[in-house]
CSV table of N, CA, C and O in Angstrom, one decimal:
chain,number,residue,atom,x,y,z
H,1,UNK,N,-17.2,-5.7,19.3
H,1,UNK,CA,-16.3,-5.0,18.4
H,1,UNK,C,-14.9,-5.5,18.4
H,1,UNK,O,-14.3,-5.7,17.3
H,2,UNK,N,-14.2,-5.7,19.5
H,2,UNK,CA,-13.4,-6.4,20.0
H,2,UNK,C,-12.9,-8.0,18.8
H,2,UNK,O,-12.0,-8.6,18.3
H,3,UNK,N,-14.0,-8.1,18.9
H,3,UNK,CA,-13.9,-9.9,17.9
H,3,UNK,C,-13.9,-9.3,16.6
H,3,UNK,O,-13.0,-9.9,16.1
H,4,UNK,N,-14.2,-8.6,16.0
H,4,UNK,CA,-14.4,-8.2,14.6
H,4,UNK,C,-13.0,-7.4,14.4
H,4,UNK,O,-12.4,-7.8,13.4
H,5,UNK,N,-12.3,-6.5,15.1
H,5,UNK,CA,-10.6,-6.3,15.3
H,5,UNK,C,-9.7,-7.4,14.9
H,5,UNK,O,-8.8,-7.5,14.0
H,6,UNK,N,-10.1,-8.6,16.0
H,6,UNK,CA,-9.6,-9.2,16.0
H,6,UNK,C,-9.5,-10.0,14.7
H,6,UNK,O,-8.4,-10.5,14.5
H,7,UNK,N,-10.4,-10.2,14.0
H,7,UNK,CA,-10.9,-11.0,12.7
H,7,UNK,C,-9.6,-10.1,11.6
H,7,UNK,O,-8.6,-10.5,11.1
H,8,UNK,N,-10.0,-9.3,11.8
H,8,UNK,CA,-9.0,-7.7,10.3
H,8,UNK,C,-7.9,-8.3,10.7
H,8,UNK,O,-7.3,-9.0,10.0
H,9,UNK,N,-7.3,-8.1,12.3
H,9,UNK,CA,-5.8,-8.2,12.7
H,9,UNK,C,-5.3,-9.7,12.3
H,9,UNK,O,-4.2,-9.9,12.0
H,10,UNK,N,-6.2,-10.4,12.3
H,10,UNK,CA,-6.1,-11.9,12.0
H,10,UNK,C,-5.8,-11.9,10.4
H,10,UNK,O,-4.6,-12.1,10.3
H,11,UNK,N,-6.3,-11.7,9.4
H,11,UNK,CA,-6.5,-11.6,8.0
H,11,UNK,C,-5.2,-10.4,7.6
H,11,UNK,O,-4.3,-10.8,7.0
H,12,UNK,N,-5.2,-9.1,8.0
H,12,UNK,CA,-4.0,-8.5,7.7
H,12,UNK,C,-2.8,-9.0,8.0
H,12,UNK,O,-1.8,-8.9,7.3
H,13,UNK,N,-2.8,-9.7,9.3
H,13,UNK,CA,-1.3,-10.7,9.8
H,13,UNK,C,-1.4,-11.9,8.2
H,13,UNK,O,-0.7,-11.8,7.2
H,14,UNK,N,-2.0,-12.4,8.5
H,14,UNK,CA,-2.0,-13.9,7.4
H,14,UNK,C,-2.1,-13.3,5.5
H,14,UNK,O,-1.7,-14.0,4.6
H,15,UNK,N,-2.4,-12.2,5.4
H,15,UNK,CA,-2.0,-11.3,4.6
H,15,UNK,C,-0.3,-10.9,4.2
H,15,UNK,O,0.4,-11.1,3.2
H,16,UNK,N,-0.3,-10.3,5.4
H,16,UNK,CA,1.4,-9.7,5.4
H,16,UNK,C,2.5,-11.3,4.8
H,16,UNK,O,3.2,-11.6,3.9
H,17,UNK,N,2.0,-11.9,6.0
H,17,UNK,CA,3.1,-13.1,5.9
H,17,UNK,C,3.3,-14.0,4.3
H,17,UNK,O,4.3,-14.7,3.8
H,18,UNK,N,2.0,-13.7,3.7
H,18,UNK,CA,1.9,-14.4,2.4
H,18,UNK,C,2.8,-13.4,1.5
H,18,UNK,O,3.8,-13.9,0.9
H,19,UNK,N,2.6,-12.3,1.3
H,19,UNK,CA,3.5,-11.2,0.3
H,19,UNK,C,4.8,-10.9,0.8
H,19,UNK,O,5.7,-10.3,0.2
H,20,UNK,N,5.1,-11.6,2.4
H,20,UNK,CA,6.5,-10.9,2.6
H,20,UNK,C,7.3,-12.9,2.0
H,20,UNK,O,8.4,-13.2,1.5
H,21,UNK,N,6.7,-13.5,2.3
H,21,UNK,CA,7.0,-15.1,1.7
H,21,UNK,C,7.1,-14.9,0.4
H,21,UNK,O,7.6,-15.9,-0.1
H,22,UNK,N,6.6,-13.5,-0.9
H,22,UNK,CA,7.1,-14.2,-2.3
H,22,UNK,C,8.6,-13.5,-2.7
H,22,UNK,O,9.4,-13.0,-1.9
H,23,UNK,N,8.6,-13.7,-3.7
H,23,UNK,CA,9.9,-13.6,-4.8
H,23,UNK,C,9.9,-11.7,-4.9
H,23,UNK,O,10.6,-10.7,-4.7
H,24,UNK,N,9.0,-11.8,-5.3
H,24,UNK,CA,8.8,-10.1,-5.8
H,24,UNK,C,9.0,-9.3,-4.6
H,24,UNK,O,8.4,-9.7,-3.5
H,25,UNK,N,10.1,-7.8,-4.7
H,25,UNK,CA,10.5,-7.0,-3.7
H,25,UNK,C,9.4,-6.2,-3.5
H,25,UNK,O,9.1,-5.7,-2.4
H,26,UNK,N,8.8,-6.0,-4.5
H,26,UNK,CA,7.4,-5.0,-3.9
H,26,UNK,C,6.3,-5.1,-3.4
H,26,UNK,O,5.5,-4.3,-2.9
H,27,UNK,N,6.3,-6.7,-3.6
H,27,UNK,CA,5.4,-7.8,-2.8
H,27,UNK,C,5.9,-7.4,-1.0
H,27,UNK,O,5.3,-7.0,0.0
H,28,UNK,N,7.2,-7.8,-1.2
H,28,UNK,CA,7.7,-7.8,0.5
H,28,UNK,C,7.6,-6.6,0.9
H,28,UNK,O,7.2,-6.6,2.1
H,29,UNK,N,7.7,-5.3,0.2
H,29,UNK,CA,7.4,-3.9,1.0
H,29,UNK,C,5.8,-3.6,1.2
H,29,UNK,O,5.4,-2.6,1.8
H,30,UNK,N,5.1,-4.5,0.5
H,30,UNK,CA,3.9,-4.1,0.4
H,30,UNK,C,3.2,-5.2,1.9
H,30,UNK,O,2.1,-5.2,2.3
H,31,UNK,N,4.2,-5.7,2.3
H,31,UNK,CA,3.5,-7.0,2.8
H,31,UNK,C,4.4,-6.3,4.6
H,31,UNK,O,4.1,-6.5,5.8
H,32,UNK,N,5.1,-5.8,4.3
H,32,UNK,CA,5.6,-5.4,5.6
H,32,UNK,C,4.7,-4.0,5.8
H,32,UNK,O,4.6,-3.6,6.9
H,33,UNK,N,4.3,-3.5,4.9
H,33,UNK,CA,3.1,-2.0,5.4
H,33,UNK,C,2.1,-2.8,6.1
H,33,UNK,O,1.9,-2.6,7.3
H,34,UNK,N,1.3,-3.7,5.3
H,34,UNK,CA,0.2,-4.4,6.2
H,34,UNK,C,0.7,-5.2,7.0
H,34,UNK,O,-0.3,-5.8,7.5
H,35,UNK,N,1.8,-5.6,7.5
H,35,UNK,CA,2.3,-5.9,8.6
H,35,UNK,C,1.9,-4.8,9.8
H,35,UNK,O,1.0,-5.1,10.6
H,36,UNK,N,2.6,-3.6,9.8
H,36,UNK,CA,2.5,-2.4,10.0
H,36,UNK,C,1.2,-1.9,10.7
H,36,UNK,O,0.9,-1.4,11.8
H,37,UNK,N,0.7,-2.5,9.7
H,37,UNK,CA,-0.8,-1.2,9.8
H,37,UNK,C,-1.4,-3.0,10.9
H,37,UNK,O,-2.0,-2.6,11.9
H,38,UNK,N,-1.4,-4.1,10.9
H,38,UNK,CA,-1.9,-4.6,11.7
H,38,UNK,C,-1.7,-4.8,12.8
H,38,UNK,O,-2.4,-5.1,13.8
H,39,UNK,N,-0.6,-4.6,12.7
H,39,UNK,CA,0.3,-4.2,14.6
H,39,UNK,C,-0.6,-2.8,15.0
H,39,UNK,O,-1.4,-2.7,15.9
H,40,UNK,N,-0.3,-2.3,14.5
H,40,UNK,CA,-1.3,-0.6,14.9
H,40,UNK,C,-2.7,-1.2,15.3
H,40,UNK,O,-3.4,-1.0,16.3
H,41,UNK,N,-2.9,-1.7,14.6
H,41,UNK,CA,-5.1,-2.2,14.7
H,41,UNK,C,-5.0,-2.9,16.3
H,41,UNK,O,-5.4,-2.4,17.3
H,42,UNK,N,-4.1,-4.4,16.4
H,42,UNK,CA,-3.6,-5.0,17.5
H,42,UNK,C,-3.2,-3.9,18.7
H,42,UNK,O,-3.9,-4.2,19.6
H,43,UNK,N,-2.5,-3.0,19.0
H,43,UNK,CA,-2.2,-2.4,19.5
H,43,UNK,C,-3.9,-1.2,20.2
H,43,UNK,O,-4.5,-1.1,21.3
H,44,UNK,N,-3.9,-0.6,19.1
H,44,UNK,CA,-5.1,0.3,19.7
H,44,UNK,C,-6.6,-0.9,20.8
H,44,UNK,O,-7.2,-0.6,21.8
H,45,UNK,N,-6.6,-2.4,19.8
H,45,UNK,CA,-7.7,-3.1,20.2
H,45,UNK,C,-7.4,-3.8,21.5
H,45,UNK,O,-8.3,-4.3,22.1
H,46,UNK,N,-5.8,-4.0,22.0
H,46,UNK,CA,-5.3,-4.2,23.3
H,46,UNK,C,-5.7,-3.4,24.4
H,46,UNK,O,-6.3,-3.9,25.4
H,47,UNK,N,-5.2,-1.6,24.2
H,47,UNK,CA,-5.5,-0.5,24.5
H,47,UNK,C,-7.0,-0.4,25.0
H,47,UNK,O,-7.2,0.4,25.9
H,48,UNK,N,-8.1,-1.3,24.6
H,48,UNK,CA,-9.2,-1.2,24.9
H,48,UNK,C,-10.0,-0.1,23.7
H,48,UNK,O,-9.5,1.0,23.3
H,49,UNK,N,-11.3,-0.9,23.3
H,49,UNK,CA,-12.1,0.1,22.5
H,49,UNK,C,-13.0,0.9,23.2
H,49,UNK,O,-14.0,0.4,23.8
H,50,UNK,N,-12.8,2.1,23.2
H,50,UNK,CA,-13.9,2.7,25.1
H,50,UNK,C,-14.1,4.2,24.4
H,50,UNK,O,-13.5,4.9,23.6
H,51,UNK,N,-15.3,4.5,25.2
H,51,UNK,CA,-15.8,5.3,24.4
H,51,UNK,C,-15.8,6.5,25.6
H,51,UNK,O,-16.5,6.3,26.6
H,52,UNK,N,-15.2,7.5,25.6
H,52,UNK,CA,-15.2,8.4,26.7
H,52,UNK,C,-14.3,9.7,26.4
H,52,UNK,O,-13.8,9.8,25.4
H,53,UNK,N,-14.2,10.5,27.1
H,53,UNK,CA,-14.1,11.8,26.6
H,53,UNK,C,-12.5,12.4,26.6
H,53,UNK,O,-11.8,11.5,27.2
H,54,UNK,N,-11.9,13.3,26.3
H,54,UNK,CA,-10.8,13.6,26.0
H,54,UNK,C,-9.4,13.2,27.6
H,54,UNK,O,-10.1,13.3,28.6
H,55,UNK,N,-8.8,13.1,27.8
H,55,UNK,CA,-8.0,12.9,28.9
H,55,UNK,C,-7.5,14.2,29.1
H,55,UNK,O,-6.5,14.6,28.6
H,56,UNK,N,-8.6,15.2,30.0
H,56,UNK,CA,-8.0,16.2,29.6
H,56,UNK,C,-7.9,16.7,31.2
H,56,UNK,O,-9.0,16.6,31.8
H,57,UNK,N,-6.8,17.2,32.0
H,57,UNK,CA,-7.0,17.7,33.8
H,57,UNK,C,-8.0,18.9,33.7
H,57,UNK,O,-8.1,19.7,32.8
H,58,UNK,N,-8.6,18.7,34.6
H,58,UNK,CA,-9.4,19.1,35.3
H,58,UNK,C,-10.8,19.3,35.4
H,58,UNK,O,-11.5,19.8,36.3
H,59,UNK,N,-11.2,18.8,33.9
H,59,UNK,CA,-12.5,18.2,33.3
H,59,UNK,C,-13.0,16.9,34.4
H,59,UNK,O,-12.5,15.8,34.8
H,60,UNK,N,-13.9,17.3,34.5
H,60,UNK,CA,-14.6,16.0,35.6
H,60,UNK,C,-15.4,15.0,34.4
H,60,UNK,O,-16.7,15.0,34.3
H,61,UNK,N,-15.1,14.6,34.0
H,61,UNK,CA,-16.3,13.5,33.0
H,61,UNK,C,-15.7,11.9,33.6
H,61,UNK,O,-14.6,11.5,34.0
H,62,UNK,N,-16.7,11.3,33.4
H,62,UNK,CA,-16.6,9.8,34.2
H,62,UNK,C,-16.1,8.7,33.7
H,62,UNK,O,-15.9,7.7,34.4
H,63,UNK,N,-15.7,9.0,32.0
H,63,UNK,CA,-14.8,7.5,31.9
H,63,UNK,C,-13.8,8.9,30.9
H,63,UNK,O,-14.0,10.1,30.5
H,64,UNK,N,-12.7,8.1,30.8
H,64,UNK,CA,-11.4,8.7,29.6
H,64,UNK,C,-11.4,8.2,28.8
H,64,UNK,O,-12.4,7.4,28.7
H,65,UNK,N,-10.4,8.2,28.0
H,65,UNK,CA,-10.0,7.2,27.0
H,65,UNK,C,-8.2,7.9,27.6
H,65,UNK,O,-7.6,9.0,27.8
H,66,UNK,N,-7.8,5.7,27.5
H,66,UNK,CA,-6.4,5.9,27.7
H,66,UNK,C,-5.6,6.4,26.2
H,66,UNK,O,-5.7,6.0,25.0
H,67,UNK,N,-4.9,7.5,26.8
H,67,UNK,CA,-4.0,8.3,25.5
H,67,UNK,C,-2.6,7.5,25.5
H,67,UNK,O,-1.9,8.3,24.8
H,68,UNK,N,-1.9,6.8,25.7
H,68,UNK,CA,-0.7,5.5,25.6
H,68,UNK,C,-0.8,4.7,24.6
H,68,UNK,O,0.0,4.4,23.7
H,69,UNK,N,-2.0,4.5,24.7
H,69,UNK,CA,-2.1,3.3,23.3
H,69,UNK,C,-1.7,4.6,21.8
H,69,UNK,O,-0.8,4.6,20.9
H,70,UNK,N,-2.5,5.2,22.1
H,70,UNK,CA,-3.0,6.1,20.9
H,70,UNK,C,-1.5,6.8,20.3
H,70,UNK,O,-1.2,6.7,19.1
H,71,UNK,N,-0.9,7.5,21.3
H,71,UNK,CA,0.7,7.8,21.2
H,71,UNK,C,1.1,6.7,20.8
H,71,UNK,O,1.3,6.7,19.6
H,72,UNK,N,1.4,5.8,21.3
H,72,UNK,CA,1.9,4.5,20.9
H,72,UNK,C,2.4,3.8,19.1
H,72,UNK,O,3.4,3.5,18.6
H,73,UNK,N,0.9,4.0,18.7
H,73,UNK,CA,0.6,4.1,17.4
H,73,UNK,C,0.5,5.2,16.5
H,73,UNK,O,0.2,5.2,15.3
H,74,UNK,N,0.8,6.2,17.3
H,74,UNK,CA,1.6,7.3,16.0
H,74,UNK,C,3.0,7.5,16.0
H,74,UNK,O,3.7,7.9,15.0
H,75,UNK,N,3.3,7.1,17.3
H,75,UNK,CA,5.1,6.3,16.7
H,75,UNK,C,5.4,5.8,15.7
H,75,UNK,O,6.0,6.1,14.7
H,76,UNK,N,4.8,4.7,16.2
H,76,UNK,CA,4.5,3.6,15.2
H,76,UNK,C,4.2,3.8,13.6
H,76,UNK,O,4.7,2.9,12.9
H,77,UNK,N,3.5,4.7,13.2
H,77,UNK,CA,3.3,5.3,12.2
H,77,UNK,C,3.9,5.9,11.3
H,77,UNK,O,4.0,5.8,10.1
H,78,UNK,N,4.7,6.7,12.2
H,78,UNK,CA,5.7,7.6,11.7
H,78,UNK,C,6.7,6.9,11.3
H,78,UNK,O,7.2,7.2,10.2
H,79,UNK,N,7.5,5.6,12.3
H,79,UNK,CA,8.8,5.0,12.0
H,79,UNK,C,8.3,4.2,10.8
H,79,UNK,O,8.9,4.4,9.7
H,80,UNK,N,7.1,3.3,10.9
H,80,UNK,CA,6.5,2.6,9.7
H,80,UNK,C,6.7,3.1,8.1
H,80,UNK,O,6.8,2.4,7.1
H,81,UNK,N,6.8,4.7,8.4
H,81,UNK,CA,6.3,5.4,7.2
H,81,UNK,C,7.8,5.5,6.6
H,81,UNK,O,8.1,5.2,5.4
H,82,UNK,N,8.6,6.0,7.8
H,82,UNK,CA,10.4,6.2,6.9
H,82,UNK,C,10.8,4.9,6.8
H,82,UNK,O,11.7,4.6,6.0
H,83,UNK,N,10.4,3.8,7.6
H,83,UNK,CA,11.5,2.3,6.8
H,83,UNK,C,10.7,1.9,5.4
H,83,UNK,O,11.2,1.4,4.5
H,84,UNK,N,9.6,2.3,5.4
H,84,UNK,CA,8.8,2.0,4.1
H,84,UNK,C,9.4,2.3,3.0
H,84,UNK,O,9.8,1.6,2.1
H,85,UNK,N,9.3,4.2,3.0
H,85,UNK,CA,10.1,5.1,2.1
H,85,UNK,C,11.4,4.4,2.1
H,85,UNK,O,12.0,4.2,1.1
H,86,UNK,N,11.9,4.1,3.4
H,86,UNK,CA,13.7,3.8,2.7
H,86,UNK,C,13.3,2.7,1.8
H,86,UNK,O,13.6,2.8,0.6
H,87,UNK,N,12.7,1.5,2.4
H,87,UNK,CA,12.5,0.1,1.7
H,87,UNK,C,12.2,0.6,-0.1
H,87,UNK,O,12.8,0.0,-1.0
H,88,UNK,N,11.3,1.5,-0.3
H,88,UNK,CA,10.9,2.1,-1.8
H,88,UNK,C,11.7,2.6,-2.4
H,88,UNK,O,11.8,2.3,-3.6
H,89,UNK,N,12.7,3.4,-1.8
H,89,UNK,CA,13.9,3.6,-2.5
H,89,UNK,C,15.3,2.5,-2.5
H,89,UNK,O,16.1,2.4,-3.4
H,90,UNK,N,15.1,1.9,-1.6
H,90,UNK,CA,16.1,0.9,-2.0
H,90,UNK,C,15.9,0.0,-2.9
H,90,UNK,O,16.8,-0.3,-3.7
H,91,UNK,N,14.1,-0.7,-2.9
H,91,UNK,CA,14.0,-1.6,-4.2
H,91,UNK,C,14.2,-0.9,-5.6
H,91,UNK,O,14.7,-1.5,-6.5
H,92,UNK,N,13.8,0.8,-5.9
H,92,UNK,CA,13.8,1.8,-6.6
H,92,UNK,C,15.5,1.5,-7.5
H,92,UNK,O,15.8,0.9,-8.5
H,93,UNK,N,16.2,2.1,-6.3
H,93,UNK,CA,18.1,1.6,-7.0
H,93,UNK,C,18.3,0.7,-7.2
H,93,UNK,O,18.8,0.7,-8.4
H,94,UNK,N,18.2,-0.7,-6.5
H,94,UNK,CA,18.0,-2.1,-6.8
H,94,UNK,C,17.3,-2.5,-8.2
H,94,UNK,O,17.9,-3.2,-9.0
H,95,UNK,N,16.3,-2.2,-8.5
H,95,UNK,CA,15.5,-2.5,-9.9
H,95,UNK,C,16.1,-1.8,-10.8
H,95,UNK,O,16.5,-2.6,-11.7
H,96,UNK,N,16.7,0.1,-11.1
H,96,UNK,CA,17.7,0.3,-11.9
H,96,UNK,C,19.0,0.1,-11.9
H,96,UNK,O,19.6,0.5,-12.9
H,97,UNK,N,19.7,-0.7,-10.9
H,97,UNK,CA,20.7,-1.4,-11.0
H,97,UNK,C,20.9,-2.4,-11.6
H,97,UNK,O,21.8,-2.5,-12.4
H,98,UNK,N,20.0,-3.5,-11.3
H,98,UNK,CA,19.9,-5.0,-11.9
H,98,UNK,C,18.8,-5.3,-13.0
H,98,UNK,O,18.9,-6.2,-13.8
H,99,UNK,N,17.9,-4.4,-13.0
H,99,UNK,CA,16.8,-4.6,-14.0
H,99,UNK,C,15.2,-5.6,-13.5
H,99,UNK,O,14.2,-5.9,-14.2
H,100,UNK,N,15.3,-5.9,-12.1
H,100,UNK,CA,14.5,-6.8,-11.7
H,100,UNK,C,13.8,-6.8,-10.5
H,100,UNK,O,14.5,-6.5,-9.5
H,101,UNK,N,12.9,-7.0,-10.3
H,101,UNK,CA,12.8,-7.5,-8.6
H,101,UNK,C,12.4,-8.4,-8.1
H,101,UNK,O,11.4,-8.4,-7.4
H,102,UNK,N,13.1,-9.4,-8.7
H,102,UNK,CA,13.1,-11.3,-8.4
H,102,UNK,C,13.7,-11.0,-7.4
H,102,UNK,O,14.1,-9.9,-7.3
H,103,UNK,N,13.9,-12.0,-6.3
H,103,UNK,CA,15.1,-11.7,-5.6
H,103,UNK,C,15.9,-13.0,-5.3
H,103,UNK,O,16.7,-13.2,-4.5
H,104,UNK,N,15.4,-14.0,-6.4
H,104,UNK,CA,16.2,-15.3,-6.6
H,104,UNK,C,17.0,-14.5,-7.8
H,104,UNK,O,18.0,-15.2,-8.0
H,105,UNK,N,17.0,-13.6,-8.6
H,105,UNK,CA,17.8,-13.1,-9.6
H,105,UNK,C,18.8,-12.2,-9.0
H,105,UNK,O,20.0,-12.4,-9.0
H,106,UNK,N,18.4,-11.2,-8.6
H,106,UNK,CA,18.7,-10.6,-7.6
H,106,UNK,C,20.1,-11.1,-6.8
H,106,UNK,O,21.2,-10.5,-6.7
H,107,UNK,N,19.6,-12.4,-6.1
H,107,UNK,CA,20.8,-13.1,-5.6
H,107,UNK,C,22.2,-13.7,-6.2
H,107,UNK,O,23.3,-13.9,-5.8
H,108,UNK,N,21.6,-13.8,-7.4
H,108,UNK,CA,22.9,-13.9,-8.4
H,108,UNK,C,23.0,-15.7,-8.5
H,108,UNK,O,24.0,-16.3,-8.8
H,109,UNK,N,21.9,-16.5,-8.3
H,109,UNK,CA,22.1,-18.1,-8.3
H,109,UNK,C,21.6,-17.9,-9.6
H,109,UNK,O,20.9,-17.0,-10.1
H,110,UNK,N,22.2,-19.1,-10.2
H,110,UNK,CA,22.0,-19.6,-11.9
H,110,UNK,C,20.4,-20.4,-12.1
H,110,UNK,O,19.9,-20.4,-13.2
H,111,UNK,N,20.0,-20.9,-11.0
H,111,UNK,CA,19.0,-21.7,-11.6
H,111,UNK,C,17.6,-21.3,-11.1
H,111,UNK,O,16.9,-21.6,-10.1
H,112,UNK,N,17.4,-20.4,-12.2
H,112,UNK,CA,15.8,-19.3,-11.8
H,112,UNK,C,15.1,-20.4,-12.7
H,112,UNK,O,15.3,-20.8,-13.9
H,113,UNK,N,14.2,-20.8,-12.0
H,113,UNK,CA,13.1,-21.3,-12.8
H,113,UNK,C,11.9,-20.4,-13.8
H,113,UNK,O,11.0,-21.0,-14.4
């Protein structure tokens, strides 16, 4: 299971990097979520994939599952979610300000191909 994680986290990284690499701003916000969301996959598949019962005191059962990772990644979730939203609203004013979301236009250089 472990290898097949790794395959997604592999493909969502090489994913992200190609959309946050174009011109288009909603490309880059779209490419920093799956950034995002494959740090989270990486994260929990570090964590260990383990199959065992709640971490809960005073329950005797013989394996857990570690609750660190899991907190970990709903941090992560949540901060993910408001730089997102800010990122949507900034390209949002950005596009009714300038009319675009080139960001070689954007930048104000004369020679847009």
């Amino acid at each position: 299971m472990e290898i097949l994680m790794a395959i997604v986290i592999g493909i969502l990284f090489t994913s992200a990097v190609y959309l946050m690499l174009s011109k288009s701003l909603l490309r880059i916000i779209i490419g920093t979520g799956l950034l995002s969301h494959g740090a989270h996959l990486l994260i929990l598949t570090m964590g260990g994939l383990k199959r065992g019962s709640v971490p809960i005191l005073g329950e005797h059962a013989k394996s857990y599952v570690d609750p660190i990772p899991q907190a970990l990644i709903l941090t992560a979730i949540v901060i993910s979610f408001g730089v997102t939203s800010f990122f949507l609203v900034l390209a949002y004013r950005a596009y009714q300000e300038l009319g675009t979301d080139n960001m070689d236009q954007m930048r104000g250089t004369e020679s847009n191909d």
